[in-house]
Amino acid sequence: MNKLFLAITLFIFSISSQLSAQNQANIQGKILDESGASLAYANVLLNNAVDSSLFKVEITDDVGLFNFQQIPEGKYFLSISYVGLAEYTGQIFSFSGNDNKDLSEIVIEANKNDLAEVTVTAKRPMIEVRPDKLVFNIENSVNATGNNALELLRKAPGVVLDNNENINLMGKSGVRVYINDRPSYLSPQDLANYLKTLNSDQIESIEIITNPSARYDAEGNAGIINIILKKNKNFGTNGSISVNGSFAVDTFSVSMHPSYGATVSLNHRNKLINVYGSYGYNENQGYNYERLFRLQSESFFDQNIFTNNESKSHTAKLGLDYFINDKQTIGFLVNGNLTDGSNNGKSDIETGSSSNFQVAKILNSQSLSDGPTNNIDINLNYQFKGENDLVWNIDADYGMFARDHNNGYPNIYYTPNRDSILEENFYTDRQNSSIGIYSFKIDHERNLGKGKLGAGIKTAIVETENSFDFFEKINNVAIEDLDRSNDYDYSENVNAIYATYDIKLDKWSYQLGLRVENSITKGELSSAQEVEDKVVERNFTDWFPSGGISYAVNQNNQFAFSFGRRVDRPNYQNLNPFVYLINELTVATGDPFLKPQYTNNIQLTHTFKYRFNTTLKYSKTKDLMTRFSDVNEAVVDSTGNVIGEKFTWKNLSTQNHYSLNFSAPFTVAEWWSTYTNLTAYRLENQADYGEGKVVDITANAFNIYMQHTFSLPKDMTLEVSGWANTPSIWGGNFETGAMWSVGAGLQKKMFDGNGTLRIGIDDIFRTSEWTAESTFGAQYTEGLGGWASRRVKASFNYNFGNDKVKSRKRATGLEDEKKRIGG
């Protein structure tokens, strides 16, 4: 406590010591045409004079004014573009960083060329390294073509997907995924399935935020990944059409497993309204394979699994913004996703005594699953932007998630040589989930003193109903087993309030924030079987401080220190205490007393020339939620030995995570640019559950992502990218092996730049196969697996209509809970 008090005292003292410094310094001006008319929505770029690199972008307002805020000392020049007018490049000027600089009126001349032939374009770099996040611009990546959103995350710097398609960032699990600045409410399994329905043609960029401030929901201990979907940003009527296709070429493929889709987007904007929408259809086919070997109770189990999966999905979006005046906007947005999918898994499990490893019998099991999954989100938004950075933003949201799946489990036991059947069992179940989410939030920003105050409130209510009806087929008649059937209802109300304060004083910048969240939850199990904990209620309040200090040594070097506290709450299904079947020897269950995990983060970052970032980070997580493979005492053989396997969720005591990350976009030559992201990290997992079930495991690991982009003649671009991960830890106690992958793509511009053709191949050498092993109590498990990772792909995109200036970009407000719907 004394150390904390000392740290806070030093923090406040460092702020107060700067109070005599000058106010925030801005660069401002006004853009006019030759007739003296103001140019609204002109693109104004502030560039570093040292290396001509882009420092910041602004757009003029309705009367042609622009204002770059909080600009450090240095030498700069302006670049200005506007459709129909000549490109403008200004003279280099010096800026003290202390006093505001008014560049007065800048006149842009008419273009001397035929306007019919003038095209003004702006291409963002593939990777943008910003002080608070890293941006992976998908629309500028050739290798992104034909990929879905989940496959793109595998390519994103510092991001790793494990064998269950859970997302890790810089070696940590517990990543929060946002879609268009809104938290996803889906469980990891449902989130992975949803991301597979989003094609790269629908995605603009992926933002990676490793240490979010108090403005963001506290959920997500490893940070935030924000997937920005494309929205047409132009005046007039315009749109785009995209088609894509791919097929697997792995040796495991029985067929080519094709995937294909198409997307159309339309936008119309004038001074009063902006109407936009899109529709996409995708069909995806793929597969997964696994081999699991388990030693338990003097028995061995050797299991081979191959699963075919396919889905047909419709995604649609419709939005309307109405501009009441130059300060007020109201908006409506609806997003929908309708997916009909199926999985057909086949497995052989050879079992016998571990004393001689002779096969005693073979279980041939299938897992057949099909049914629809639907998701709809509706948002109403009001925004007020006044003078002096005054902002009010109000969001009201409704979200609906529904899943109705039918599953079948034929189980046939054979003799070792498969010449006769020992036993047959056929089970089916029906799993329904219906979840309603309601949220309301208000965000406010204003200048206060020499800094900026941000504050907001949010309330979110979740009502979820889950039913699990289990049947055993006897003489081809399905009879419900009430002892294995249940209903599980879960409700949650999270109320939050936050405040942040940002201030810049000379070369120092400070940010301090606090978020307070109160959670009221109730889980209720209805079952014919007598089980404990049928009703579990909780009411708790958490405090989440955050803050940071940055110091600009000069225009080439900046240092930043930040800290924050985060939380991850259990997925709804992970709290369900009832047991459900995977196959006769494997079951899964949740824990109604699974506790949230809390993480404290500290991070130190150095930025060189606004491009090269080095980040040192430490995290300590208490009660880490993780999945374990344990013995299932409900499944025994004829001699009474426990032979079943149970996947369950537990809290680890602690996890320590240390990481060092370096990211560097670099231009080798005018025709050759590269991006490299390196992360070294150390994980320490510790827990003791008694009965010899101890977790004490450490891993020192490293991953790298690298991309090379080559500009070729005839408007062609070649891109080669790859990633590699050294051995690490998955879950609580699985030690994983190394993985790596290389891909390549070629892009060709056509039709005067309006059309883009891309072709490519992923995982050329088919090396992204996972391996893992664990020891937990009396059970030892090892395995390997992979998916349809090597794919040949192609896509074509065509833009049509008017191309002028950007329209309104807004974020909406469904918060926190959707990630946890339950797999």
mmCIF file with all atom_site columns, C-alpha atoms in Angstrom, residues 178 181-183 215-217 379-382 392-397 438-444 455-460 496 498 515 811-815:
data_model
loop_
_atom_site.group_PDB
_atom_site.id
_atom_site.type_symbol
_atom_site.label_atom_id
_atom_site.label_alt_id
_atom_site.label_comp_id
_atom_site.label_asym_id
_atom_site.label_entity_id
_atom_site.label_seq_id
_atom_site.pdbx_PDB_ins_code
_atom_site.Cartn_x
_atom_site.Cartn_y
_atom_site.Cartn_z
_atom_site.occupancy
_atom_site.B_iso_or_equiv
_atom_site.pdbx_formal_charge
_atom_site.auth_seq_id
_atom_site.auth_comp_id
_atom_site.auth_asym_id
_atom_site.auth_atom_id
_atom_site.pdbx_PDB_model_num
ATOM 1  C CA . TYR A 1 178 ? -14.651 -5.964 -31.289 1.00 0.00 ? 178 TYR A CA 1
ATOM 2  C CA . ASP A 1 181 ? -15.751 -0.646 -32.322 1.00 0.00 ? 181 ASP A CA 1
ATOM 3  C CA . ARG A 1 182 ? -18.409 -2.793 -30.623 1.00 0.00 ? 182 ARG A CA 1
ATOM 4  C CA . PRO A 1 183 ? -17.543 -5.762 -28.390 1.00 0.00 ? 183 PRO A CA 1
ATOM 5  C CA . ARG A 1 215 ? -12.956 4.255  -21.880 1.00 0.00 ? 215 ARG A CA 1
ATOM 6  C CA . TYR A 1 216 ? -13.199 0.646  -23.059 1.00 0.00 ? 216 TYR A CA 1
ATOM 7  C CA . ASP A 1 217 ? -15.124 -2.083 -21.278 1.00 0.00 ? 217 ASP A CA 1
ATOM 8  C CA . ASN A 1 379 ? -28.378 0.398  -32.876 1.00 0.00 ? 379 ASN A CA 1
ATOM 9  C CA . LEU A 1 380 ? -29.831 3.894  -32.424 1.00 0.00 ? 380 LEU A CA 1
ATOM 10 C CA . ASN A 1 381 ? -27.315 6.708  -32.073 1.00 0.00 ? 381 ASN A CA 1
ATOM 11 C CA . TYR A 1 382 ? -27.344 10.442 -31.342 1.00 0.00 ? 382 TYR A CA 1
ATOM 12 C CA . TRP A 1 392 ? -22.048 13.942 -26.566 1.00 0.00 ? 392 TRP A CA 1
ATOM 13 C CA . ASN A 1 393 ? -22.656 10.432 -27.897 1.00 0.00 ? 393 ASN A CA 1
ATOM 14 C CA . ILE A 1 394 ? -25.685 8.297  -26.951 1.00 0.00 ? 394 ILE A CA 1
ATOM 15 C CA . ASP A 1 395 ? -26.215 4.675  -28.025 1.00 0.00 ? 395 ASP A CA 1
ATOM 16 C CA . ALA A 1 396 ? -29.179 2.372  -27.469 1.00 0.00 ? 396 ALA A CA 1
ATOM 17 C CA . ASP A 1 397 ? -28.698 -1.216 -28.636 1.00 0.00 ? 397 ASP A CA 1
ATOM 18 C CA . TYR A 1 438 ? -30.056 -4.728 -24.179 1.00 0.00 ? 438 TYR A CA 1
ATOM 19 C CA . SER A 1 439 ? -27.599 -1.899 -23.602 1.00 0.00 ? 439 SER A CA 1
ATOM 20 C CA . PHE A 1 440 ? -27.619 1.852  -23.216 1.00 0.00 ? 440 PHE A CA 1
ATOM 21 C CA . LYS A 1 441 ? -24.615 4.138  -22.888 1.00 0.00 ? 441 LYS A CA 1
ATOM 22 C CA . ILE A 1 442 ? -23.709 7.827  -22.860 1.00 0.00 ? 442 ILE A CA 1
ATOM 23 C CA . ASP A 1 443 ? -20.197 9.100  -23.625 1.00 0.00 ? 443 ASP A CA 1
ATOM 24 C CA . HIS A 1 444 ? -19.083 12.690 -23.139 1.00 0.00 ? 444 HIS A CA 1
ATOM 25 C CA . ALA A 1 455 ? -16.798 10.397 -18.990 1.00 0.00 ? 455 ALA A CA 1
ATOM 26 C CA . GLY A 1 456 ? -19.610 7.964  -19.555 1.00 0.00 ? 456 GLY A CA 1
ATOM 27 C CA . ILE A 1 457 ? -22.140 5.522  -18.180 1.00 0.00 ? 457 ILE A CA 1
ATOM 28 C CA . LYS A 1 458 ? -23.374 2.181  -19.464 1.00 0.00 ? 458 LYS A CA 1
ATOM 29 C CA . THR A 1 459 ? -25.911 -0.432 -18.502 1.00 0.00 ? 459 THR A CA 1
ATOM 30 C CA . ALA A 1 460 ? -26.256 -3.842 -20.137 1.00 0.00 ? 460 ALA A CA 1
ATOM 31 C CA . ALA A 1 496 ? -20.595 0.872  -15.395 1.00 0.00 ? 496 ALA A CA 1
ATOM 32 C CA . TYR A 1 498 ? -15.987 5.774  -16.119 1.00 0.00 ? 498 TYR A CA 1
ATOM 33 C CA . ARG A 1 515 ? -13.904 2.550  -14.521 1.00 0.00 ? 515 ARG A CA 1
ATOM 34 C CA . ALA A 1 811 ? -19.027 3.486  -33.261 1.00 0.00 ? 811 ALA A CA 1
ATOM 35 C CA . THR A 1 812 ? -22.045 1.933  -31.560 1.00 0.00 ? 812 THR A CA 1
ATOM 36 C CA . GLY A 1 813 ? -22.666 0.551  -28.121 1.00 0.00 ? 813 GLY A CA 1
ATOM 37 C CA . LEU A 1 814 ? -23.429 -3.118 -27.569 1.00 0.00 ? 814 LEU A CA 1
ATOM 38 C CA . GLU A 1 815 ? -21.020 -3.966 -24.809 1.00 0.00 ? 815 GLU A CA 1
#
